[in-house]
mmCIF file of C-alpha atoms in Angstrom:
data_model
loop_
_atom_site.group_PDB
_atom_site.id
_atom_site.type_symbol
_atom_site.label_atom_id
_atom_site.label_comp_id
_atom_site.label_asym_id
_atom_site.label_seq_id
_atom_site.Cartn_x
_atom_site.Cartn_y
_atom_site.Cartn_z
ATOM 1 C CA UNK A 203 20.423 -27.283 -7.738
ATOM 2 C CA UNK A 204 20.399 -29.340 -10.482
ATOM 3 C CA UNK A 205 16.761 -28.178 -11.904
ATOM 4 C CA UNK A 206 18.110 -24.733 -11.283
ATOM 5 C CA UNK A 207 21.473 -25.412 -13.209
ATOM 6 C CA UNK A 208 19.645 -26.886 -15.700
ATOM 7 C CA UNK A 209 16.906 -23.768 -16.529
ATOM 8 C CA UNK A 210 20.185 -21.682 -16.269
ATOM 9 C CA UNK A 211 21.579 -23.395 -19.000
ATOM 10 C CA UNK A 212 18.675 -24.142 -21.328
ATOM 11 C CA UNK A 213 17.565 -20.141 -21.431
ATOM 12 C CA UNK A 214 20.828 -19.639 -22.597
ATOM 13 C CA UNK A 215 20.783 -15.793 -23.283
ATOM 14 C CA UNK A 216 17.847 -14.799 -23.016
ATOM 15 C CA UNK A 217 16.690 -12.776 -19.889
ATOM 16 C CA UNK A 218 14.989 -14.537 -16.485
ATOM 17 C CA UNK A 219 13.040 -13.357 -13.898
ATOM 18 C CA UNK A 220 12.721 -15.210 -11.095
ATOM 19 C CA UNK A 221 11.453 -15.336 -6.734
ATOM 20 C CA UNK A 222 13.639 -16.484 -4.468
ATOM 21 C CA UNK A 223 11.808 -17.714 -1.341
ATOM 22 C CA UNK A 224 13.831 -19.120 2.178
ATOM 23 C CA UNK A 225 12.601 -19.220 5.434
ATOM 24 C CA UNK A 226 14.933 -19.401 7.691
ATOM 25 C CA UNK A 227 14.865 -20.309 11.653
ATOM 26 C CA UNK A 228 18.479 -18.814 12.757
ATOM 27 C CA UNK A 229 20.544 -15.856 11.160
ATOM 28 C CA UNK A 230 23.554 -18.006 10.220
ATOM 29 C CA UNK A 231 23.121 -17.731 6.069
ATOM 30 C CA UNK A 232 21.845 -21.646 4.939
ATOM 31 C CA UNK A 233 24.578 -22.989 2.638
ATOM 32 C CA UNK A 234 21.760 -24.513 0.070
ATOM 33 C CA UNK A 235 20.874 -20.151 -0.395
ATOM 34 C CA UNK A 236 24.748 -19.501 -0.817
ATOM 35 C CA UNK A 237 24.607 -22.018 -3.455
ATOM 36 C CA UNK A 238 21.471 -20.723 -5.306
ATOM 37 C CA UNK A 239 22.226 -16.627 -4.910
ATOM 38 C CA UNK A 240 25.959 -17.691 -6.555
ATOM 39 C CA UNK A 241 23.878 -19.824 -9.578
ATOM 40 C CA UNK A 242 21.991 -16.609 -10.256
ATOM 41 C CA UNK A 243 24.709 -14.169 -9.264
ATOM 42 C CA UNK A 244 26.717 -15.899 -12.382
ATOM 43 C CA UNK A 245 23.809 -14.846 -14.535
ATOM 44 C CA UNK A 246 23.085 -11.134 -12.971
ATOM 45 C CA UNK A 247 23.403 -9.601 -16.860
ATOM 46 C CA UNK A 248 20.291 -11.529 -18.183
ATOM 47 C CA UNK A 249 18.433 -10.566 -14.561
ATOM 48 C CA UNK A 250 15.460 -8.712 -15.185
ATOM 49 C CA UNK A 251 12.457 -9.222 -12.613
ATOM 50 C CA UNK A 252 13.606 -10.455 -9.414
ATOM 51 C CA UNK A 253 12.106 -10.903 -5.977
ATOM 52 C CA UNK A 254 13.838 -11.640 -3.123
ATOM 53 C CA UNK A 255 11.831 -12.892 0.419
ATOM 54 C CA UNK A 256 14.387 -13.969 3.192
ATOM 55 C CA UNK A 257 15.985 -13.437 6.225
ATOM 56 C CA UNK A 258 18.245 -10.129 6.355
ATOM 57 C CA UNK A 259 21.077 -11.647 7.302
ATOM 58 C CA UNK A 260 21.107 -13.880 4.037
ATOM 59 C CA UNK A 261 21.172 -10.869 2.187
ATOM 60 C CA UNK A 262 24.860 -10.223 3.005
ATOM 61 C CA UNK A 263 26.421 -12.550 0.412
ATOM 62 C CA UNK A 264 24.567 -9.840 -2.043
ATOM 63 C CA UNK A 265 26.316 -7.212 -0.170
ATOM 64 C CA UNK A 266 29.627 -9.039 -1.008
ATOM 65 C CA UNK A 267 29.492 -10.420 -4.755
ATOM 66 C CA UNK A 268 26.211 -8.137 -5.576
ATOM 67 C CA UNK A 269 27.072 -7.331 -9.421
ATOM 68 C CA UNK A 270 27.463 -3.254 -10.537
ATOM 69 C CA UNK A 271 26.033 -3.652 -14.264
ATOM 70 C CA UNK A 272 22.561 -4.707 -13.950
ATOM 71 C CA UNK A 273 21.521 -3.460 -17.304
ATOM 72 C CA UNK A 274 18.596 -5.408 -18.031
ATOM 73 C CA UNK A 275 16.829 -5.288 -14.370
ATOM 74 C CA UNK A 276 13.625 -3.742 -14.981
ATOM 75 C CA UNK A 277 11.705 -4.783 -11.473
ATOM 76 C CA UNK A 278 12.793 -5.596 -7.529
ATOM 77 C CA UNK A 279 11.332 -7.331 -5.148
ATOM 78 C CA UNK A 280 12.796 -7.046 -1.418
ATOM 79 C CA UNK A 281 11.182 -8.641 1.335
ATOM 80 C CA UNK A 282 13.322 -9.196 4.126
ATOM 81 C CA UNK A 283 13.245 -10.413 7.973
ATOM 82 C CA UNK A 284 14.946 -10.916 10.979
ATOM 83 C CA UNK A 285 18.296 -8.514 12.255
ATOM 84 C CA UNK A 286 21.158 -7.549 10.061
ATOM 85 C CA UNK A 287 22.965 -4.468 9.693
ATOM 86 C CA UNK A 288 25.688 -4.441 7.021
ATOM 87 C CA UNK A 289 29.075 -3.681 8.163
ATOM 88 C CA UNK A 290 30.023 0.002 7.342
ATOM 89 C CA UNK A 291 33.250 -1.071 4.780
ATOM 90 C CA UNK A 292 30.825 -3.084 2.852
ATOM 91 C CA UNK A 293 28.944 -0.964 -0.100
ATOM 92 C CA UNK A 294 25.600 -1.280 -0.675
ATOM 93 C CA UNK A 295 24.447 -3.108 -4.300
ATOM 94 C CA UNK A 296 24.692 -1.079 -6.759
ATOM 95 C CA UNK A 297 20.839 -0.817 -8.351
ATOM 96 C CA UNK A 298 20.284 0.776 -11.922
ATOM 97 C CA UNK A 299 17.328 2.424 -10.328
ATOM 98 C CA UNK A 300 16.520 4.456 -13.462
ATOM 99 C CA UNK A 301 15.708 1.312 -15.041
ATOM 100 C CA UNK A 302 13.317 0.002 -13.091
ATOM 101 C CA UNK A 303 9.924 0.077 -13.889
ATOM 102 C CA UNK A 304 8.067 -1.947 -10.890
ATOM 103 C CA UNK A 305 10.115 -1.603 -7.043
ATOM 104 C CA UNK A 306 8.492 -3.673 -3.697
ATOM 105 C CA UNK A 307 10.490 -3.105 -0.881
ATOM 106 C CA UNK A 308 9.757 -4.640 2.976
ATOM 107 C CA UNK A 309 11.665 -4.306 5.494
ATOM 108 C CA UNK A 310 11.300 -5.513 9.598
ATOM 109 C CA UNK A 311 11.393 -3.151 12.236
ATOM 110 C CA UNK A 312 15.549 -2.528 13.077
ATOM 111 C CA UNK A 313 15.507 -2.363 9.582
ATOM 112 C CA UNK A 314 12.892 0.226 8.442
ATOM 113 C CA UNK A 315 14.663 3.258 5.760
ATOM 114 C CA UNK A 316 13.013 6.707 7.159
ATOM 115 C CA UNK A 317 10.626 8.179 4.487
ATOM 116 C CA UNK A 318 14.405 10.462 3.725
ATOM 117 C CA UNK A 319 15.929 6.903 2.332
ATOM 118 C CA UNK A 320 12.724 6.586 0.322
ATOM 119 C CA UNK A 321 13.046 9.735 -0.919
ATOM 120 C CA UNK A 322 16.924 9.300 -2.051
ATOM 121 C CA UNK A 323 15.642 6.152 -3.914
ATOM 122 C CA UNK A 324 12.553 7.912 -5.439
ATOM 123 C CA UNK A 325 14.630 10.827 -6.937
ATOM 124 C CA UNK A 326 16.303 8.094 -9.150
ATOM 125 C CA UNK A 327 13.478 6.415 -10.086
ATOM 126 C CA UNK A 328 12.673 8.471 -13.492
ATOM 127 C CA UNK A 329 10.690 5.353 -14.792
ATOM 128 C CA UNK A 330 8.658 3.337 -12.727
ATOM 129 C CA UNK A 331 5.324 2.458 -13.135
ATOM 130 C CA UNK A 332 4.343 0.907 -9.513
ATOM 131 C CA UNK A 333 6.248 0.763 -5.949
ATOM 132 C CA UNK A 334 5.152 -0.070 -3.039
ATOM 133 C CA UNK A 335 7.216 0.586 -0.197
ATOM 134 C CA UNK A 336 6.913 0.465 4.261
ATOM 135 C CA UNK A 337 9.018 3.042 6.189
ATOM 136 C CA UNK A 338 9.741 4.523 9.711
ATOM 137 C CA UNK A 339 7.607 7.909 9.422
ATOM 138 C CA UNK A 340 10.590 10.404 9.839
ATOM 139 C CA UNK A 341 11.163 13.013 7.185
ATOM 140 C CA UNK A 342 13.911 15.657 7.363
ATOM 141 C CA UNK A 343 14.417 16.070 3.548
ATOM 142 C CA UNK A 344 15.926 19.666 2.688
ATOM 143 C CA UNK A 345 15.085 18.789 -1.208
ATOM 144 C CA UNK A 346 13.848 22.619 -3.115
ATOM 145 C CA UNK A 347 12.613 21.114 -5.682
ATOM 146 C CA UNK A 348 9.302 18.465 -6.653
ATOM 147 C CA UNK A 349 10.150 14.668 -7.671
ATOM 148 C CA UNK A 350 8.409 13.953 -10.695
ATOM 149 C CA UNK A 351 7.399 10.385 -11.132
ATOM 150 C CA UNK A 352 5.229 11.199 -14.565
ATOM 151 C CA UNK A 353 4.871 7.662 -15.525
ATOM 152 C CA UNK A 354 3.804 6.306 -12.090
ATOM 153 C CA UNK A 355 0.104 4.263 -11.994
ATOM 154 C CA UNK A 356 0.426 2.348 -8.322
ATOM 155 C CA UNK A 357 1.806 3.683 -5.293
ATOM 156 C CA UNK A 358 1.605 2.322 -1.869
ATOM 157 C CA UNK A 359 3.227 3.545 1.134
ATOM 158 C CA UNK A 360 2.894 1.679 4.265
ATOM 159 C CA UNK A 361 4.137 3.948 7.248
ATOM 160 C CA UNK A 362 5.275 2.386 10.297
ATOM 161 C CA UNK A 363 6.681 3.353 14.187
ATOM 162 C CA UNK A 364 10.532 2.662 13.656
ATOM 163 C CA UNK A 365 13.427 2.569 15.452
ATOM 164 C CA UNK A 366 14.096 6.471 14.544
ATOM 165 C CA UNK A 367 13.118 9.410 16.833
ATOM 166 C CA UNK A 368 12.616 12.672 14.541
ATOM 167 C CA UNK A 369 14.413 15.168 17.124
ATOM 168 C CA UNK A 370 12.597 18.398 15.558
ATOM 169 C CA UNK A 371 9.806 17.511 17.688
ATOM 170 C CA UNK A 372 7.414 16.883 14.487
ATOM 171 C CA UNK A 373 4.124 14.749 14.255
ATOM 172 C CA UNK A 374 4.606 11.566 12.400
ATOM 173 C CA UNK A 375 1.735 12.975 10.385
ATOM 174 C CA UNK A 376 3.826 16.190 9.299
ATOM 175 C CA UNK A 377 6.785 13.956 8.203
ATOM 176 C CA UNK A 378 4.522 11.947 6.210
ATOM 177 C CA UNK A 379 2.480 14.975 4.164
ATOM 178 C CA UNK A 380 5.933 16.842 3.941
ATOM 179 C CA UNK A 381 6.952 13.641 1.871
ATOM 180 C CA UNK A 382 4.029 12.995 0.011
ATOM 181 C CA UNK A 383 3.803 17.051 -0.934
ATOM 182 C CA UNK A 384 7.793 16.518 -2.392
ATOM 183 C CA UNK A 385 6.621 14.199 -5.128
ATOM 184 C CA UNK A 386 4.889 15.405 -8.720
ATOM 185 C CA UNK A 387 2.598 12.710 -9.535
ATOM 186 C CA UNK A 388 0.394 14.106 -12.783
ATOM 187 C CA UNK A 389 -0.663 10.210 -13.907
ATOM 188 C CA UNK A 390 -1.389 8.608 -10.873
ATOM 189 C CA UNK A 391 -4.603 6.369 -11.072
ATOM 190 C CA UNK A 392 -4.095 4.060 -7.829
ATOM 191 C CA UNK A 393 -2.958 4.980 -4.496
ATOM 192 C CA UNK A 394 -2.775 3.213 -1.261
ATOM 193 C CA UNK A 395 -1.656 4.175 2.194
ATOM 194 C CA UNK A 396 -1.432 2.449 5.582
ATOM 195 C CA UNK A 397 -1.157 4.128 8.628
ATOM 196 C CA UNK A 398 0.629 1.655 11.175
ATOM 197 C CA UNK A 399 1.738 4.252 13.650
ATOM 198 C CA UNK A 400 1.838 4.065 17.447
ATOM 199 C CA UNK A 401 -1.218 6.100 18.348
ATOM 200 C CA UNK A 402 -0.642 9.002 20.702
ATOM 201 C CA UNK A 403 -0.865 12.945 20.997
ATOM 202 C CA UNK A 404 1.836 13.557 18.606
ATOM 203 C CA UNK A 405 1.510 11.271 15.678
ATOM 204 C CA UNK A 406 -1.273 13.289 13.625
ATOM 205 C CA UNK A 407 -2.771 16.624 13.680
ATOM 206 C CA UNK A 408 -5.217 18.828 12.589
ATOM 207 C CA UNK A 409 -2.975 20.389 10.152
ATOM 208 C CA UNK A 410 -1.948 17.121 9.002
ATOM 209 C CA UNK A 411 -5.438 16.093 8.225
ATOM 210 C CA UNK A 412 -5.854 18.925 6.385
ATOM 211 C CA UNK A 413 -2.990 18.719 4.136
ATOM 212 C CA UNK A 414 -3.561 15.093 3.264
ATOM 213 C CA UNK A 415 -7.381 16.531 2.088
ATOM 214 C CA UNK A 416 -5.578 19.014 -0.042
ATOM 215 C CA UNK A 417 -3.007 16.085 -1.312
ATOM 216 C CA UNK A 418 -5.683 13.390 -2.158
ATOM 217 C CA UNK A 419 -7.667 16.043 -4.192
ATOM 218 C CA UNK A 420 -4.742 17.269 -6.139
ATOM 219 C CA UNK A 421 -4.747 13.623 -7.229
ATOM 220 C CA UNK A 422 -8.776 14.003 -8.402
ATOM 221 C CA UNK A 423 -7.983 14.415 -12.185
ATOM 222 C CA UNK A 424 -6.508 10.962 -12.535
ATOM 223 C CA UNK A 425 -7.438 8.877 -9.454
ATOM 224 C CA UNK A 426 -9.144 5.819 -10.235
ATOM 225 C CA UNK A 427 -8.660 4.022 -6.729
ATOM 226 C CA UNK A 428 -8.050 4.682 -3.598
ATOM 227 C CA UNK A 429 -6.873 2.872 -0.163
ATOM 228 C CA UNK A 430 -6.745 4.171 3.136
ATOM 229 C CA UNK A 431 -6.317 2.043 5.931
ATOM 230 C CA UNK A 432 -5.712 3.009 9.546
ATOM 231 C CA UNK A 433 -5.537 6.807 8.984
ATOM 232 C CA UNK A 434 -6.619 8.479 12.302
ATOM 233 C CA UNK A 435 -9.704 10.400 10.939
ATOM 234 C CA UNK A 436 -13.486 11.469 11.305
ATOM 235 C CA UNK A 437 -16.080 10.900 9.031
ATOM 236 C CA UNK A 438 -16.031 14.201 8.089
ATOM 237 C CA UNK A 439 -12.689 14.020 7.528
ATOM 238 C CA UNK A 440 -12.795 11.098 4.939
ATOM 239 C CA UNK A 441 -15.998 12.578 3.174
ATOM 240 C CA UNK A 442 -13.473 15.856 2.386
ATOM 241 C CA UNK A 443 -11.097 13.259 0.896
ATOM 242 C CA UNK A 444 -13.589 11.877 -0.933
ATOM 243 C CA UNK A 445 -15.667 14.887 -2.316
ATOM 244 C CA UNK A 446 -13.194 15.979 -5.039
ATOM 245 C CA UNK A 447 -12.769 12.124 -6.414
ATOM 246 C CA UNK A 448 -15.465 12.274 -9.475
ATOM 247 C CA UNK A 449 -13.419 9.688 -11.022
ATOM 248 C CA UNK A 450 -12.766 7.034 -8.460
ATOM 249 C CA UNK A 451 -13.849 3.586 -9.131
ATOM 250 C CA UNK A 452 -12.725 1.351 -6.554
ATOM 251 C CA UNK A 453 -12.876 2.440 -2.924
ATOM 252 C CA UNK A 454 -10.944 0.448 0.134
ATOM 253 C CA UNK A 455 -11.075 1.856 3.879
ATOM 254 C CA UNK A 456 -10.198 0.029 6.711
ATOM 255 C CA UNK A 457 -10.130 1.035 10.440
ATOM 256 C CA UNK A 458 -9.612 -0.454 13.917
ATOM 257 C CA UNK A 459 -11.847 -3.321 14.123
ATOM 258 C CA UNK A 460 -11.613 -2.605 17.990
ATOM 259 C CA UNK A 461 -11.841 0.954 18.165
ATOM 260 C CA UNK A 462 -15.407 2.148 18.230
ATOM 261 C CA UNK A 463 -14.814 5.372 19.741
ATOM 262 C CA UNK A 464 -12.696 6.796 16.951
ATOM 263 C CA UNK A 465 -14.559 4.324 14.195
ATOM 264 C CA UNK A 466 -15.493 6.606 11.088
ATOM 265 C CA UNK A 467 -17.739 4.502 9.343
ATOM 266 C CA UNK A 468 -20.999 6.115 10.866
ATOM 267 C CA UNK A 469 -24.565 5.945 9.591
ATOM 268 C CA UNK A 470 -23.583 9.788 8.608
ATOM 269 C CA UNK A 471 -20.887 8.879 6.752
ATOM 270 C CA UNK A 472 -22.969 5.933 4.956
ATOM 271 C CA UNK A 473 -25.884 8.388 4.461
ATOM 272 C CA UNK A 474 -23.804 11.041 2.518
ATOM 273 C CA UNK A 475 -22.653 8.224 0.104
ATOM 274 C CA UNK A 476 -26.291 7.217 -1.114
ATOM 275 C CA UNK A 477 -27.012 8.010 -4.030
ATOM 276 C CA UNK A 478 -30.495 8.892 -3.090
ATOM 277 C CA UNK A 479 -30.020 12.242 -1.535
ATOM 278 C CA UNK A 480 -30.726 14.829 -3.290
ATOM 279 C CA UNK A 481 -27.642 16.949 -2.665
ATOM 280 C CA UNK A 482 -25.140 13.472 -3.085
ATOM 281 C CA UNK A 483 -22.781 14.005 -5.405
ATOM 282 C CA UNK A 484 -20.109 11.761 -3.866
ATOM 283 C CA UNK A 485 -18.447 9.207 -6.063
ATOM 284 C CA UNK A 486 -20.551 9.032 -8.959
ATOM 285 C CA UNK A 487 -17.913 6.192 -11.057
ATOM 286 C CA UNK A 488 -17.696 4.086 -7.833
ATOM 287 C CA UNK A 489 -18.164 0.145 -9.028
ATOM 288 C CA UNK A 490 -16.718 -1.143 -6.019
ATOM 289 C CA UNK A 491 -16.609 -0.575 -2.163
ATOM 290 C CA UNK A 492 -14.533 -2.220 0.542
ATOM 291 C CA UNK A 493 -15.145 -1.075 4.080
ATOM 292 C CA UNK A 494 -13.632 -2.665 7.512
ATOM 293 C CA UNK A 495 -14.454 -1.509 10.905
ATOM 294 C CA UNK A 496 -15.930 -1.522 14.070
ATOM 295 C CA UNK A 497 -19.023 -1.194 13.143
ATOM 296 C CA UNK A 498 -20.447 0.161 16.129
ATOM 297 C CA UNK A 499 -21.641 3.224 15.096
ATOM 298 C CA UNK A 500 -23.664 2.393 11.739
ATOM 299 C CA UNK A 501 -26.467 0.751 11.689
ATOM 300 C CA UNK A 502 -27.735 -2.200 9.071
ATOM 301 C CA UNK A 503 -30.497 0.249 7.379
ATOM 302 C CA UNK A 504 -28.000 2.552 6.875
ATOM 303 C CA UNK A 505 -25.482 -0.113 4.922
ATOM 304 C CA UNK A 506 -28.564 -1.624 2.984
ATOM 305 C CA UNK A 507 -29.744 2.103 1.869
ATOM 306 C CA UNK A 508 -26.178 2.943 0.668
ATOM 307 C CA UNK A 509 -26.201 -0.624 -1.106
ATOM 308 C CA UNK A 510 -29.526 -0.321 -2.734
ATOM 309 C CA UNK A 511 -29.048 3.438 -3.583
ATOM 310 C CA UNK A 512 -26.220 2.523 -5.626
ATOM 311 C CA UNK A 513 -27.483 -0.795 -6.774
ATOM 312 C CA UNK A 514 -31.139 0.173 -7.543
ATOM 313 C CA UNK A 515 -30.994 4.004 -7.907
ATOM 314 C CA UNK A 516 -34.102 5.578 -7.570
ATOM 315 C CA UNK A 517 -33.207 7.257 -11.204
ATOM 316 C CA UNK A 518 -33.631 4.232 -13.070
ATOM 317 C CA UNK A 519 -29.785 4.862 -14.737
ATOM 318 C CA UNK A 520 -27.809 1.292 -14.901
ATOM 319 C CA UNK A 521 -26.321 0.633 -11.595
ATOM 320 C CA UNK A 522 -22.158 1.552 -11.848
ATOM 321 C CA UNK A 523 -21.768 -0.648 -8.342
ATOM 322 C CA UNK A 524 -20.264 -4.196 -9.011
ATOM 323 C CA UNK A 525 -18.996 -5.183 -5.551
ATOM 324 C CA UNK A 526 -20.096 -4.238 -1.847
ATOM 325 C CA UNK A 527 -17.781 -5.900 1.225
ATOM 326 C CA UNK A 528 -18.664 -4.590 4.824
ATOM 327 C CA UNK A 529 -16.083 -6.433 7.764
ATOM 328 C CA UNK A 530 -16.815 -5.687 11.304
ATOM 329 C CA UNK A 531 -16.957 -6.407 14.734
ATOM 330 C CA UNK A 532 -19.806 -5.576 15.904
ATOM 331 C CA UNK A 533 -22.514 -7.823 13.881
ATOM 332 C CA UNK A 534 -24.482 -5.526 11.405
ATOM 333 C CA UNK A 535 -26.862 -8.193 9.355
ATOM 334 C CA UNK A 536 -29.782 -9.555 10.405
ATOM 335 C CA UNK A 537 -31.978 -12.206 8.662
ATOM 336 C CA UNK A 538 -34.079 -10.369 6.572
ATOM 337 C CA UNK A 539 -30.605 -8.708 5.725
ATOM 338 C CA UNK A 540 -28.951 -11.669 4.448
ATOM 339 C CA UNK A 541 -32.503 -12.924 2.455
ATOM 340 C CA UNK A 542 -31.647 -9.376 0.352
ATOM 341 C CA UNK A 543 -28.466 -9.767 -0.119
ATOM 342 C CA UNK A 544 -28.972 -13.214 -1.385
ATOM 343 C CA UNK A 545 -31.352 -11.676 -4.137
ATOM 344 C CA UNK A 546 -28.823 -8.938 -5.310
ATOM 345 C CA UNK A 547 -26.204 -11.834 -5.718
ATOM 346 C CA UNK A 548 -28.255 -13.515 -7.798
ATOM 347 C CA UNK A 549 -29.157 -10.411 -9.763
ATOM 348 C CA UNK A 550 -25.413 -10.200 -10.180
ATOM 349 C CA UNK A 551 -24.012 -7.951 -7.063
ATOM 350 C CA UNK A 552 -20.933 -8.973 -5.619
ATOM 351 C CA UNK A 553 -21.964 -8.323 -2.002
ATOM 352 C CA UNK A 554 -20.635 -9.387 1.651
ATOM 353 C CA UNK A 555 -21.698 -8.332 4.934
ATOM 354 C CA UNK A 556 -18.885 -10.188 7.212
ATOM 355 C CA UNK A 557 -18.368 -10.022 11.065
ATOM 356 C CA UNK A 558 -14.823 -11.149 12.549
ATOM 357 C CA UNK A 559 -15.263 -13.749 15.346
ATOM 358 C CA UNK A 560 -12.982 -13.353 17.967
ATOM 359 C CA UNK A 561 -12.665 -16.044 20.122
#
């Protein structure tokens, strides 16, 4: 307390950012926290990038002495754990949303905001540049019009199974594309989304797979990178994402390292990504290429032809790939495999070819 009183005092005016970091074992709130949120709490007007990571229930001294004029906040952090709900009389912080340029929120399980709370947050959010933000995947927003977010250049959305039950009898997949078709992003250059839904009958559908095509290639004109991880789709279906992206750079898709039946990284898949067919005109910018799977269903020739096809093209043009990682499962590298890939590091590749060990 001391240190802290001490920086507290020696910045004087000027504005501090800071991460707060507890882990706690119980839900009672630690009386060392109370002390350090009330240091900071005295300074909330010079507040201006703050993360919090701690258990929910500490939160609620926030809830209580949580200051209404944060002027200067430009960025919040949230990550919190454990189970808390704030009692009804007590009114949530008040956050100068429109200020904020940079917004992280995480949130457990019993305390997950629907994709509708995201929404109400969003709508306010006039001026941020990157949020990332997990949510139960129920959507019920009656909104007419598009939210613009015309300075936004990172958004990730991780969508989880929540406590919610979405009574219209929706797919978790319709809930999410009606969400992502209510925002207006014209400057968008890095998106991410997770899939962490319970898999079953009624989470995704054809429909849904279809509009998230259409989404991710009204996106083309800017997109620079792209994450998808856990989405349930084809092959087919993630070349059709892919095809309109001229501009992407930087590439990350990751699938169910146990799941080989549904596993979309096939030796098709790899095959229309070499830059050696004739026909390919997939991802000309790429420079860099993440891939996790099962690997089951592709085959090492197939990885090492997309590699060297985009590494070595057969046109002679300067190779635009700067960094290959394949994760599996299944083992995909042989010997002779790893003597290559050996050579293209030390021609300056960044290259893996990694199998998870499960033991």
């Amino acid at each position: 307390m001391s240190a802290l009183g001490l920086w507290l005092e020696l910045s004087r005016t000027n504005l501090i950012s800071f991460r707060l970091s507890h882990a706690s074992s119980g839900y009672l709130l630690d009386p060392r926290l109370a002390q350090v949120l009330t240091a900071l709490i005295h300074h909330f007007q010079r507040w201006k990038d703050v993360s919090f990571e701690m258990q929910s229930s500490s939160i609620e001294l926030l809830w209580h002495i949580f200051p209404d004029n944060l002027t200067a906040l430009r960025s919040i952090s949230a990550k919190l754990q454990g189970l808390w709900q704030a009692p009804s009389e007590i009114q949530a912080p008040v956050v100068p949303w429109r200020h904020l340029t940079a917004l992280n929120l995480s949130f457990d399980y019993e305390q997950l905001p629907t994709l509708d709370k995201c929404m109400d947050i969003l709508t306010q959010c006039d001026n941020l540049l990157k949020c990332t933000m997990n949510a139960d995947c129920v959507f019920d927003s009656k909104l007419t019009e598009k939210v613009a977010l015309p300075r936004l250049n990172h958004f990730e959305l991780i969508l989880q199974s929540g406590p919610q039950i979405d009574h219209r009898g929706y797919t978790a997949g319709s809930s999410l594309m009606s969400f992502l078709e209510q925002l207006e992003l014209p400057n968008l250059p890095s998106f991410s989304l997770q899939w962490v839904v319970r898999r079953n009958a009624w989470a995704w559908s054809a429909e849904d797979q279809a509009r998230l095509i259409s989404f991710i290639a009204s996106l083309a004109p800017t997109l620079h990178s792209l994450n998808l991880a856990y989405l349930p789709l084809s092959d087919q279906d993630v070349l059709r994402c892919l095809q309109p992206l001229q501009g992407l750079s930087h590439l990350d898709l990751r699938f169910s390292l146990a799941d080989k039946e549904h596993d979309p990284i096939t030796d098709a898949f790899l095959d229309v990504l070499s830059t050696d067919q004739p026909s390919s005109n997939y991802l000309p910018a790429l420079q860099s290429l993440h891939l996790q799977s099962n690997g089951g269903r592709c085959t090492c020739l197939r990885v090492i032809d997309l590699i060297k096809s985009r590494w070595k093209p057969i046109s002679g043009d300067p190779p635009q790939l700067r960094l290959f990682e394949l994760v599996s499962l299944v083992p995909i590298s042989t010997t002779k495999t790893r003597e290559t890939l050996r050579a293209w590091k030390q021609e300056g590749l960044d290259v893996a070819i990694d199998q998870v060990l499960i033991r």
